[in-house]
Short mmCIF file of C-alpha atoms and ligand atoms in Angstrom, two decimals:
data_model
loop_
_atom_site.label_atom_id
_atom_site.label_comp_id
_atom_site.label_asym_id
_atom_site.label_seq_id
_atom_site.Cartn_x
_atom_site.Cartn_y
_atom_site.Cartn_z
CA UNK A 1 -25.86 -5.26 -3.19
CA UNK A 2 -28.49 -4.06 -5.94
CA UNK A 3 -28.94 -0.70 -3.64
CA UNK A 4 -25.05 -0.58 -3.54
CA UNK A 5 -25.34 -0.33 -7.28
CA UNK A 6 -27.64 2.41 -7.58
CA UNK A 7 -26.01 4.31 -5.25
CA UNK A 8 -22.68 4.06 -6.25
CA UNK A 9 -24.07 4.54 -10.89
CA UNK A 10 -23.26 8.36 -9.91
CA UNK A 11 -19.66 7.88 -9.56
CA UNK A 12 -19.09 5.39 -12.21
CA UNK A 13 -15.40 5.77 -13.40
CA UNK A 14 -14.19 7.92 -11.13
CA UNK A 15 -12.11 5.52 -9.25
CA UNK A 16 -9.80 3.73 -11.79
CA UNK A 17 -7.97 7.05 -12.76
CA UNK A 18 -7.67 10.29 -11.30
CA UNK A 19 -8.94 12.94 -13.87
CA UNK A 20 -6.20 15.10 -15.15
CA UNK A 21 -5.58 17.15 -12.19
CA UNK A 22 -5.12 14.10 -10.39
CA UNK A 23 -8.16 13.96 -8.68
CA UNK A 24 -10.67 11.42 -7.08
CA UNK A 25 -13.78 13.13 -6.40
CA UNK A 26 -12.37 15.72 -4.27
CA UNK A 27 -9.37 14.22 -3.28
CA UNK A 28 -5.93 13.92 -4.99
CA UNK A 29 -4.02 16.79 -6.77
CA UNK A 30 -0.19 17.82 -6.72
CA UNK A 31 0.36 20.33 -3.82
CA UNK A 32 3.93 20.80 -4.38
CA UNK A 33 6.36 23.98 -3.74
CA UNK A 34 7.18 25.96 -6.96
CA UNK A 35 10.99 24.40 -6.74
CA UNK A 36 9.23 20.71 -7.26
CA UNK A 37 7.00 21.35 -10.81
CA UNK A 38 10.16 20.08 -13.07
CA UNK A 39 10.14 16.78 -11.48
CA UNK A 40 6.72 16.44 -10.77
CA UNK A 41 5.50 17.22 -14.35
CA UNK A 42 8.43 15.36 -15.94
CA UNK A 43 6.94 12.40 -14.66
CA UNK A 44 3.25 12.96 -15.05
CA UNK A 45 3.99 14.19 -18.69
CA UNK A 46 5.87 10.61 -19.10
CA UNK A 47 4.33 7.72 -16.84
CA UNK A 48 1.60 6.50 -18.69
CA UNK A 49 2.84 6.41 -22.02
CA UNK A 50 6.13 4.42 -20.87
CA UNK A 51 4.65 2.20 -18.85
CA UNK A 52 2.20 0.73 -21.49
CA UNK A 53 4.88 0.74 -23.93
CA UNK A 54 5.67 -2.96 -25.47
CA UNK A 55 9.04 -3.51 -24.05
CA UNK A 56 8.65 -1.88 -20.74
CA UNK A 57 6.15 -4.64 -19.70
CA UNK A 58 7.99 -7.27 -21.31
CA UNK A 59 10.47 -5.90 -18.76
CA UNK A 60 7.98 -5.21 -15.87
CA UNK A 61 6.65 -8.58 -16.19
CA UNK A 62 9.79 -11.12 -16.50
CA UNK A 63 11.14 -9.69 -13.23
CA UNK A 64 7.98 -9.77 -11.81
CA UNK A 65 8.16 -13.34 -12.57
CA UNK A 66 11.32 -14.27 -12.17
CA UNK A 67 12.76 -11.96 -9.64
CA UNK A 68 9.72 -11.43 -7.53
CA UNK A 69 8.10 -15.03 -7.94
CA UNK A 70 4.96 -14.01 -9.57
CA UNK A 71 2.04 -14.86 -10.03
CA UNK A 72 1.72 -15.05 -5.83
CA UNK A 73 -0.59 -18.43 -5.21
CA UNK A 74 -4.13 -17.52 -4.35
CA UNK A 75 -4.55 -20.24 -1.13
CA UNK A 76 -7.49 -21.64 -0.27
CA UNK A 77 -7.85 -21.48 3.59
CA UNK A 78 -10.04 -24.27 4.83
CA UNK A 79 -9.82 -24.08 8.40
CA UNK A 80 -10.08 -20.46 8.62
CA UNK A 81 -12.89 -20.88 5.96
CA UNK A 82 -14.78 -22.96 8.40
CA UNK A 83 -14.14 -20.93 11.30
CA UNK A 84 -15.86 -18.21 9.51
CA UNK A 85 -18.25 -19.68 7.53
CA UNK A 86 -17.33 -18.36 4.16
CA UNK A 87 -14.73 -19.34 1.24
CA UNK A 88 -11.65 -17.64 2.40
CA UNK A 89 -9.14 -17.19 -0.12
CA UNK A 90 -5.73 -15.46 0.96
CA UNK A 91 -3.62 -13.83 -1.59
CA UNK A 92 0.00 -14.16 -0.63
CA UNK A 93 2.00 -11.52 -1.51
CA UNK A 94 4.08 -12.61 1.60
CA UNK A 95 5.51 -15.17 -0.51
CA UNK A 96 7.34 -12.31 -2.64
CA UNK A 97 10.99 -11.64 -2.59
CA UNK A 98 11.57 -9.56 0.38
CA UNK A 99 8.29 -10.36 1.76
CA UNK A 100 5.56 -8.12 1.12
CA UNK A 101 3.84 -6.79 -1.92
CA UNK A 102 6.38 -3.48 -1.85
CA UNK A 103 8.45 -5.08 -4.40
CA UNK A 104 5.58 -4.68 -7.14
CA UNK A 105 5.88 -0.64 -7.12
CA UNK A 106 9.69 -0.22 -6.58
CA UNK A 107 10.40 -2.64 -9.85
CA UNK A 108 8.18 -0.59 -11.64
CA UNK A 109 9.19 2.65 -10.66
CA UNK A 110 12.82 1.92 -11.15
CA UNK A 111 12.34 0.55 -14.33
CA UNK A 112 10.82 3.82 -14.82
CA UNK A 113 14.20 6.09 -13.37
CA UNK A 114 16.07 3.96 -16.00
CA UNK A 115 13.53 5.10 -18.96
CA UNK A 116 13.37 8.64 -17.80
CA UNK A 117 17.45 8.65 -17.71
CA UNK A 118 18.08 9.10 -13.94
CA UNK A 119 21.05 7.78 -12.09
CA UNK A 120 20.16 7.90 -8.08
CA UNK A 121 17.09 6.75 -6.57
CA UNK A 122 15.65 8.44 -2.79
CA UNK A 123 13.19 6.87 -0.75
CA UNK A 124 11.21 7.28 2.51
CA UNK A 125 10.60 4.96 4.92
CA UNK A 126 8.79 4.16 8.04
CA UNK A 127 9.50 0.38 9.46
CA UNK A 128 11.98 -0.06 6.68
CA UNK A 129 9.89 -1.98 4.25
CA UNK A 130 10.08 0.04 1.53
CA UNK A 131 13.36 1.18 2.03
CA UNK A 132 14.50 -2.47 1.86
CA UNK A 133 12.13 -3.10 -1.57
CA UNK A 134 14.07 0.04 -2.70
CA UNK A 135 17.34 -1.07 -1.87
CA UNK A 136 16.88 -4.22 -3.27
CA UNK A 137 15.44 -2.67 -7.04
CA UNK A 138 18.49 -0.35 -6.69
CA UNK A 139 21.28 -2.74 -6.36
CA UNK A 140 19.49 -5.36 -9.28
CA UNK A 141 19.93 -2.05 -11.53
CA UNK A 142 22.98 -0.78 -9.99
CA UNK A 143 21.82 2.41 -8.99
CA UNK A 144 22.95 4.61 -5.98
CA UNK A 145 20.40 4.54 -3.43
CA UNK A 146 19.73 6.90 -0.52
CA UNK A 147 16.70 6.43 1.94
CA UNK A 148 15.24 8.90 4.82
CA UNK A 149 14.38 7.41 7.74
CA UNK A 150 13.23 8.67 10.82
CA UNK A 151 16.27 8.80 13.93
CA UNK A 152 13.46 7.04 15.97
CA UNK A 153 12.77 4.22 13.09
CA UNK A 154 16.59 3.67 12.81
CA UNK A 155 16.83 2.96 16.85
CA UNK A 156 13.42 0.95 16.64
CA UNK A 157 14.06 -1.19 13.21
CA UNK A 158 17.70 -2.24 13.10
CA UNK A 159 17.30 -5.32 10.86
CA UNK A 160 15.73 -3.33 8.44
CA UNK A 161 18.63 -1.12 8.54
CA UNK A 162 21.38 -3.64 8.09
CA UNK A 163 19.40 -5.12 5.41
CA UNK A 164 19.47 -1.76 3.48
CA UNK A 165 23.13 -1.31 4.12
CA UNK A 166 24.18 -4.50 3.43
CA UNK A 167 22.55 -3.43 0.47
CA UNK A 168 24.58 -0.88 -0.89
CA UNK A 169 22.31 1.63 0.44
CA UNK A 170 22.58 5.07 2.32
CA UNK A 171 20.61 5.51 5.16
CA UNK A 172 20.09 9.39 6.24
CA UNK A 173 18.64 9.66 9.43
CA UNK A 174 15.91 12.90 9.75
CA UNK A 175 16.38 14.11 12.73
CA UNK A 176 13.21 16.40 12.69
CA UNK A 177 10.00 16.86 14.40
CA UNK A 178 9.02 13.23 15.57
CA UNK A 179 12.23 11.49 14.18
CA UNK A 180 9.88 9.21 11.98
CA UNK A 181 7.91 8.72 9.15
CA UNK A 182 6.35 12.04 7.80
CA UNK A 183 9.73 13.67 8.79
CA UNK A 184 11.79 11.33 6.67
CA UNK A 185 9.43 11.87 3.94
CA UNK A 186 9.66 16.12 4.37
CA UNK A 187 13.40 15.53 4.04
CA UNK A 188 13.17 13.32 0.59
CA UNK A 189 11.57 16.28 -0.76
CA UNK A 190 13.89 18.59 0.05
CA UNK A 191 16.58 16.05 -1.53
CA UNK A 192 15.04 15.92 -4.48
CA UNK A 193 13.95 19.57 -5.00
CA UNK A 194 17.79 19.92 -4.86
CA UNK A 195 18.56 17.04 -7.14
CA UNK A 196 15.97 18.03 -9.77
CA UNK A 197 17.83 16.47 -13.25
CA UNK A 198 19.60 12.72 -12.05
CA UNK A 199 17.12 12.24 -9.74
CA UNK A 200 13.90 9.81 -9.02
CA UNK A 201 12.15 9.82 -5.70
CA UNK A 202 10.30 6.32 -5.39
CA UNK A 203 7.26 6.65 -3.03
CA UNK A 204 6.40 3.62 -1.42
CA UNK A 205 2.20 4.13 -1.25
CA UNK A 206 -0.82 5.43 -3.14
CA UNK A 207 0.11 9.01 -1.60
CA UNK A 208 2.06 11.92 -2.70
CA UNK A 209 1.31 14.18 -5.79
CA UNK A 210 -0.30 13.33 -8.62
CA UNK A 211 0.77 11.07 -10.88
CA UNK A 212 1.88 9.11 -7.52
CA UNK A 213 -0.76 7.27 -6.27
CA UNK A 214 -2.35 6.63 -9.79
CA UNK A 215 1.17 5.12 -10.70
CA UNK A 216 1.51 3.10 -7.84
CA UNK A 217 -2.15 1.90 -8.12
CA UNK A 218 -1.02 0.93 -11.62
CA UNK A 219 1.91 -1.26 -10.64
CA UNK A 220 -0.17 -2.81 -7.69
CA UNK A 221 -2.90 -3.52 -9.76
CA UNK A 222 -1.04 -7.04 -11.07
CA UNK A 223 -2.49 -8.06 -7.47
CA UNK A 224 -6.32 -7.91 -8.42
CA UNK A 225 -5.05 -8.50 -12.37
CA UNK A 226 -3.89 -12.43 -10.71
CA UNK A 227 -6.78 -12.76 -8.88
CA UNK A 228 -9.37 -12.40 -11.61
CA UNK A 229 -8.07 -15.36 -13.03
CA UNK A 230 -6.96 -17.05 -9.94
CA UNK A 231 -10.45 -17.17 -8.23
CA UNK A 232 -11.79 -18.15 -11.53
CA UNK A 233 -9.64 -21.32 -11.36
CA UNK A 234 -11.08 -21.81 -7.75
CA UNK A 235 -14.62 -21.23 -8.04
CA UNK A 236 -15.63 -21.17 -11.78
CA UNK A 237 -15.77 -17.28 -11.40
CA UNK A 238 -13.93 -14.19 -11.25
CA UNK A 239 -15.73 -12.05 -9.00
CA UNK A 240 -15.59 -12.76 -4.61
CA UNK A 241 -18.07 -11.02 -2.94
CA UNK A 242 -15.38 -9.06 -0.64
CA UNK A 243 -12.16 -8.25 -1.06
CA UNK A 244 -10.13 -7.17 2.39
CA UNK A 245 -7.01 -5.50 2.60
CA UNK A 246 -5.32 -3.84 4.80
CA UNK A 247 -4.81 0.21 4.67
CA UNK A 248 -1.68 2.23 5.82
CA UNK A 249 -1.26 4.74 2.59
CA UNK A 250 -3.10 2.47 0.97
CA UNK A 251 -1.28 0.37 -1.74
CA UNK A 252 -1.71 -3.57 -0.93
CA UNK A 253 -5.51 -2.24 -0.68
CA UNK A 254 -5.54 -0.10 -4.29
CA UNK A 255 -3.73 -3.24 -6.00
CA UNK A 256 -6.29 -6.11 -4.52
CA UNK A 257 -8.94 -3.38 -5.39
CA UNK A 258 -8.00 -1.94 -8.70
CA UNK A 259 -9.69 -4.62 -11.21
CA UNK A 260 -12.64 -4.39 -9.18
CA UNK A 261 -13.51 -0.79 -8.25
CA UNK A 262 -16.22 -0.74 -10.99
CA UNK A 263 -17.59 -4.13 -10.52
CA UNK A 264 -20.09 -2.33 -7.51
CA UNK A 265 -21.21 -5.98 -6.78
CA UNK A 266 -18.06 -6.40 -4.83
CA UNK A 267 -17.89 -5.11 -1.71
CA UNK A 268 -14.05 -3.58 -0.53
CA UNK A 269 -13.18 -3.61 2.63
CA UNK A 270 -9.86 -1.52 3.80
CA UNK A 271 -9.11 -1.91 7.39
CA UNK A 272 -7.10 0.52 9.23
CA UNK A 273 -5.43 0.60 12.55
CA UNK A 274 -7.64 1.56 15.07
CA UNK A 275 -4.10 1.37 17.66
CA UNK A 276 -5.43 1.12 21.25
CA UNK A 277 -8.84 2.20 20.21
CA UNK A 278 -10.33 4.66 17.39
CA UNK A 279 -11.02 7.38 20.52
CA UNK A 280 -8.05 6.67 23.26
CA UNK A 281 -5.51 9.25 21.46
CA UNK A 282 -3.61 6.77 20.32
CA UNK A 283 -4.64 5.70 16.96
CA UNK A 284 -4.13 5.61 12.84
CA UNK A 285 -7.81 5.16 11.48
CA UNK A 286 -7.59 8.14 9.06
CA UNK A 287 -10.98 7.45 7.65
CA UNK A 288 -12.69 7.92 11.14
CA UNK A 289 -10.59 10.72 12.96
CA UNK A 290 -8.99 12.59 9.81
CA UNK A 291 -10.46 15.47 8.05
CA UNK A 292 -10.05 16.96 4.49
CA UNK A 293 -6.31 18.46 4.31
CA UNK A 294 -2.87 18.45 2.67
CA UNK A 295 -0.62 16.03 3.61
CA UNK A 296 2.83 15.19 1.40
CA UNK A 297 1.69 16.97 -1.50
CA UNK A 298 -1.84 15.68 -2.33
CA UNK A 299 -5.26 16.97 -0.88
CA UNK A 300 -6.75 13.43 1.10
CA UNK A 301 -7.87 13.11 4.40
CA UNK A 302 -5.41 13.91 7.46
CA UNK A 303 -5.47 13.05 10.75
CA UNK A 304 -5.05 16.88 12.64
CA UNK A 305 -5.68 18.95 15.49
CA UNK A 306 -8.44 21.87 14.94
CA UNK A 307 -5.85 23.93 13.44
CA UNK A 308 -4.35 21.70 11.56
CA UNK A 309 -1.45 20.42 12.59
CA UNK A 310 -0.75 16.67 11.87
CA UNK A 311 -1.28 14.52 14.70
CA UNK A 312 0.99 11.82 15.68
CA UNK A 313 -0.55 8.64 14.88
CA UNK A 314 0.26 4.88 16.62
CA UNK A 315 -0.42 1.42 15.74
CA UNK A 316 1.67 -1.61 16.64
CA UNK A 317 2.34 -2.04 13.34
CA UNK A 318 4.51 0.53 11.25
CA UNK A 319 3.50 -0.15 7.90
CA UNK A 320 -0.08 1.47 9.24
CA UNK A 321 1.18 4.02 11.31
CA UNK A 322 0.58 7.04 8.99
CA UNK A 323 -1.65 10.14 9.76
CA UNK A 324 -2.70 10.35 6.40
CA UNK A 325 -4.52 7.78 3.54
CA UNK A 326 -4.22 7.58 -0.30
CA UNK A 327 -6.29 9.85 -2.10
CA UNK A 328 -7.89 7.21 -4.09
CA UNK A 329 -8.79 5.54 -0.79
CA UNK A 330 -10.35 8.90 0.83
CA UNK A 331 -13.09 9.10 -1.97
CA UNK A 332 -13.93 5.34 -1.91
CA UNK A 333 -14.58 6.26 1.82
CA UNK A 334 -16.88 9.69 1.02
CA UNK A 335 -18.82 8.29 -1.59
CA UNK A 336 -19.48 4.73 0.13
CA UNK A 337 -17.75 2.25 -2.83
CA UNK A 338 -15.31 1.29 0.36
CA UNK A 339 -16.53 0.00 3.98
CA UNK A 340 -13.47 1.06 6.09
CA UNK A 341 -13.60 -1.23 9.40
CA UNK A 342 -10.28 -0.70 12.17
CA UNK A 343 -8.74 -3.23 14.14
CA UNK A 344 -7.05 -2.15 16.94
CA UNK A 345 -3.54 -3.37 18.95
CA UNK A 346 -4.95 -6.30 20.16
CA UNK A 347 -7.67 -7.43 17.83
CA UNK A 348 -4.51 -7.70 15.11
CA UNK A 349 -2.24 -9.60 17.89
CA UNK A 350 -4.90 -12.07 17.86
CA UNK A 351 -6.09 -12.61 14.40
CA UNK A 352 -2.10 -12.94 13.98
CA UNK A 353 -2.10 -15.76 16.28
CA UNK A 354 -4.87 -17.69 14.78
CA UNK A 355 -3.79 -17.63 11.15
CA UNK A 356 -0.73 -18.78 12.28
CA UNK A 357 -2.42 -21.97 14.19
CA UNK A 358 -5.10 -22.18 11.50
CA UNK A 359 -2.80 -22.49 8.56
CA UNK A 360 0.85 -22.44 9.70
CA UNK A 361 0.91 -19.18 7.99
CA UNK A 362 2.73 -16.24 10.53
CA UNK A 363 1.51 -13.09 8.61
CA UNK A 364 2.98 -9.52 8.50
CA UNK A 365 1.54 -7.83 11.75
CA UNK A 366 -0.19 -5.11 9.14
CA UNK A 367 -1.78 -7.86 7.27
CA UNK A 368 -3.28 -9.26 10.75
CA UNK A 369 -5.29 -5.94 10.59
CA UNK A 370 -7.18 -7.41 7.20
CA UNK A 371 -7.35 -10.35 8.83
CA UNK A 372 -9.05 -8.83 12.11
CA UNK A 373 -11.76 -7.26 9.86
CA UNK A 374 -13.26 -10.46 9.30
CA UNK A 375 -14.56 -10.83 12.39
CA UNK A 376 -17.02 -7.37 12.01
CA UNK A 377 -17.99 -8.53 8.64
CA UNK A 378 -21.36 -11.05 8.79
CA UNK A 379 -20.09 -13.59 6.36
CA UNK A 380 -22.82 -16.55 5.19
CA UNK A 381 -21.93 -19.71 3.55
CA UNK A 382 -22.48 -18.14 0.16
CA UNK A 383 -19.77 -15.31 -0.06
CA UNK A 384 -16.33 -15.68 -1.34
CA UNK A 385 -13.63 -13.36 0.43
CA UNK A 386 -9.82 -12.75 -0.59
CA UNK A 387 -8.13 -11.31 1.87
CA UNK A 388 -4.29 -9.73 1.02
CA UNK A 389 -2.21 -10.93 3.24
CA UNK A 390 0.27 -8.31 2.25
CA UNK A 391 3.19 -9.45 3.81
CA UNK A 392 5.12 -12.22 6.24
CA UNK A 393 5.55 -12.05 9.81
CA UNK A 394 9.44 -12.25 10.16
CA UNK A 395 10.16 -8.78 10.70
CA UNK A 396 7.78 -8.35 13.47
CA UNK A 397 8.96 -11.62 15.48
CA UNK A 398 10.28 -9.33 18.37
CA UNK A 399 6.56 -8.20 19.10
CA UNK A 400 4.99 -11.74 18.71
CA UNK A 401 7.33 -12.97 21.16
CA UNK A 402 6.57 -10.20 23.63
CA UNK A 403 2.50 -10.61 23.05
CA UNK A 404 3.46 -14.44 23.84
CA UNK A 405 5.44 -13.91 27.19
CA UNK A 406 2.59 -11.54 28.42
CA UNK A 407 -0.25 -13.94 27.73
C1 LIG B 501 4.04 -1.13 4.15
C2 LIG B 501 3.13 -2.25 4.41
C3 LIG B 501 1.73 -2.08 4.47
C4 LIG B 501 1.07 -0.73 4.39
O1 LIG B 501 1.23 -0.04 3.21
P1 LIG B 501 0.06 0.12 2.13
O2 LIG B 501 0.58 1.13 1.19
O3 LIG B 501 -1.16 0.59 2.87
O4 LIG B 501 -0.17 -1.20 1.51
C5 LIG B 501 0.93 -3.19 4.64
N1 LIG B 501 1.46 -4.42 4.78
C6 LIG B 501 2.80 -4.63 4.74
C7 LIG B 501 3.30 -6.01 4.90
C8 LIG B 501 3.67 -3.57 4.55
O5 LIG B 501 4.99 -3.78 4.53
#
C-alpha cells in the first residue's frame, strides 16, 4: 500500500480529468473526421460549465432521485462476506430504473441536448442496454430517438428491442462488417456528421472523443460520490480498501472509481472478460491482448491484428464484449493505479450462481465478472471491498437457464 503510494506520487492528478486535449497520460484525445469538429467542439466548449451550473443539478439530481431511485442502497453481504473472508459491500445500481447504472449518463446527457438546444437524440448499442436507458431519457423529455444496432444484436436481443420500440424509439439496423457493436457505433457517426445542428449523439461508455469519457465519468461519478458517505455509515469510514467493478468501455468502473482515483490507498480493481480464456481467440480483455490504437475517435488501447485491424472480441456477456476500453481506464492500467484481473465464460456463470444462492440477489451477467474477480484477489479479515454490481440479471435469464440445463 505505502509502495503503491510512492509509485503512483508521479501521476498525481492525472486521472480525475483529462488535460485539455483530452488526455490521460497517453491515452484519450478526439480523433474525429474534419466533418465532426462542429459537434465535437460545441460540446467540449459547453459541458463543463452547464453541468455545474445551479439549476442543471437541481435538475440532474431530483430525477436522479425520483426517477432513477437514487441514492442506490450500499448492501452489506454477510454470507458472501464470510465466504470470502472480508466485509463485502455491494453497491446496487441494479436496483435503478431500467436496471443498470446506464440511466446515470443518459439523464445527464439529455438534460444536456435540452441545454445545448437539440431536438433528436442517436445512440449506439450493443445488447440493448443503453439503447433502452436512451429510449427511456428520450420519451421522459419527449425527444425523437433513433438507435444503431447491430443486424446480429437485433436477431440476438429481441426484448431489448421491443422495449425500445415500445418506447417510441427507432431502431436502425447496421448492416455492416460484423452486424454488431462497433458497426452500429461507425453508423451513429455518420448520422450525426450529417445531422450536425438538431442533433446530440449520447454515448453510452467512458469512450469516444474527448469530452466523452470525461463527461460520462462525470455523471457516473454520483456512484463513488454515494459511497463515500454510504460506507461511512457502515464502517465509521469512507475509504474500502478495494473497490471492484466490472469493465466493458468502462463506465460502472470510472463512476465506483472516480472519488477515489487519488486516494492511492485504495486499490481498483476493473475486471474484464477474459471469454473462453485470455489466449483461446475468443476473448474481450483489452488490457491484456490490446495495444495502443484508435478506436471510435479516441487514442486507448485496442484489441487488433499486427496491422491493425480490430479484432472481433467475445464474452458471454454483451455489455463486455467490446474490442476497445475507456481511455481513462487504459492509463490506470499503464501506470499501475488499476489491477485489471479477467474472468472468463465460466468463472462469471458461476460467481452468478452463487450471489444468487448467497443473497437472493440474480445479478447482471457483466456484473458476475466483478464478482468473479474476488476470487484472484487475497482478501484478509481486515479489508473492506465494494463491489458494483452494475446491473440485474433479468435480461440475461435465457443464458442462466441454458448454463442450468447443461449442469
Ligand atoms: C453496459 C453494461 C456494462 C458495461 O459497460 P461499462 O461502460 O463498462 O460499465 C456493465 N454492466 C451492465 C449491467 C451493463 O449494462
Amino acid at each position: 500500500m505505502i509502495n503503491r503510494t510512492i509509485a503512483l506520487a508521479k501521476y498525481k492528478g492525472t486521472f480525475e480529468q483529462p488535460d485539455i486535449f483530452g488526455y490521460y497520460g497517453t491515452f484519450g484525445g478526439a480523433y474525429i473526421p474534419e466533418m465532426l469538429h462542429p459537434n465535437v467542439e460545441e460540446l467540449k466548449n459547453n459541458y463543463l460549465k452547464i453541468m455545474y451550473e445551479e439549476g442543471f443539478q437541481k435538475a440532474f439530481r431530483d430525477l436522479l432521485k425520483d426517477y432513477v431511485g437514487r441514492p442506490s442502497p450500499l448492501y452489506y453481504a454477510a454470507r458472501l462476506s464470510e465466504k470470502h473472508g472480508a466485509k463485502i459491500f455491494l453497491k446496487r445500481e441494479d436496483l435503478n430504473h431500467t436496471g443498470a447504472h446506464k440511466i446515470n449518463n443518459t439523464i445527464g446527457q439529455i438534460l444536456l441536448a435540452q441545454k445545448l438546444g437539440k431536438h433528436r437524440i442517436i445512440a449506439e448499442t450493443g445488447a440493448g442496454q443503453h439503447g433502452v436507458a436512451t429510449a427511456t431519457v428520450c420519451a421522459l423529455m419527449n425527444m425523437q430517438c433513433v438507435v444503431y444496432m447491430g443486424e446480429k444484436d437485433i436477431e440476438r436481443q429481441a426484448p431489448n428491442v421491443a422495449r425500445m420500440k415500445m418506447l417510441g424509439a427507432t431502431v436502425i439496423p447496421a448492416t455492416s462488417g460484423s452486424k454488431t457493436l462497433k458497426d452500429a457505433t461507425n453508423e451513429a457517426i455518420r448520422d450525426w456528421i450529417n445531422n450536425p445542428t438538431d442533433t446530440h449523439y449520447i454515448i453510452g461508455s467512458v469512450v469516444g472523443p474527448h469530452p466523452y469519457p470525461d463527461m460520462v465519468a462525470r455523471f457516473q461519478s454520483i456512484i463513488s460520490e454515494e459511497i463515500r458517505w454510504q460506507l461511512k455509515v457502515h464502517t465509521g469510514s469512507e475509504v474500502p480498501t478495494h473497490l471492484v467493478a466490472c469493465v466493458g468501455g468502462g463506465s460502472n468502473a470510472a463512476g465506483t472509481f472516480y472519488h477515489y482515483l487519488e486516494d492511492f490507498t485504495v486499490q481498483l480493481v476493473a475486471v474484464e472478460a477474459a471469454g473462453c480464456g485470455v489466449q483461446s481467440g475468443r476473448s474481450a480483455a483489452t488490457t491484456q491482448l490490446g495495444k495502443p490504437g484508435v478506436l471510435h475517435g479516441s487514442k486507448s488501447l485496442v484489441m487488433q491484428t499486427e496491422d491493425g485491424q480490430v479484432v472481433e472480441p467475445h464474452s458471454i456477456s454483451a455489455g463486455l464484449d467490446y474490442p476497445g476500453i475507456g481511455p481513462l481506464h487504459a492509463h490506470l492500467f499503464e501506470s499501475g493505479r488499476g489491477t485489471f484481473l479477467s474472468a472468463t465464460d465460466a468463472e462469471a456463470l458461476e460467481s452468478a450462481f452463487e450471489l444468487t444462492r448467497l443473497e437472493g440477489i440474480i445479478p447482471a451477467l457483466e456484473s458476475a465478472h466483478a464478482l468473479a474477480g474476488l476470487n484472484q484477489l487475497k482478501l484478509t479479515a481486515k479489508d473492506t471491498v465494494v463491489v458494483c454490481l452494475s446491473g440485474r440479471g433479468d435480461k440475461d435469464m435465457s443464458t442462466y437457464m441454458a448454463a442450468m440445463e447443461k449442469t
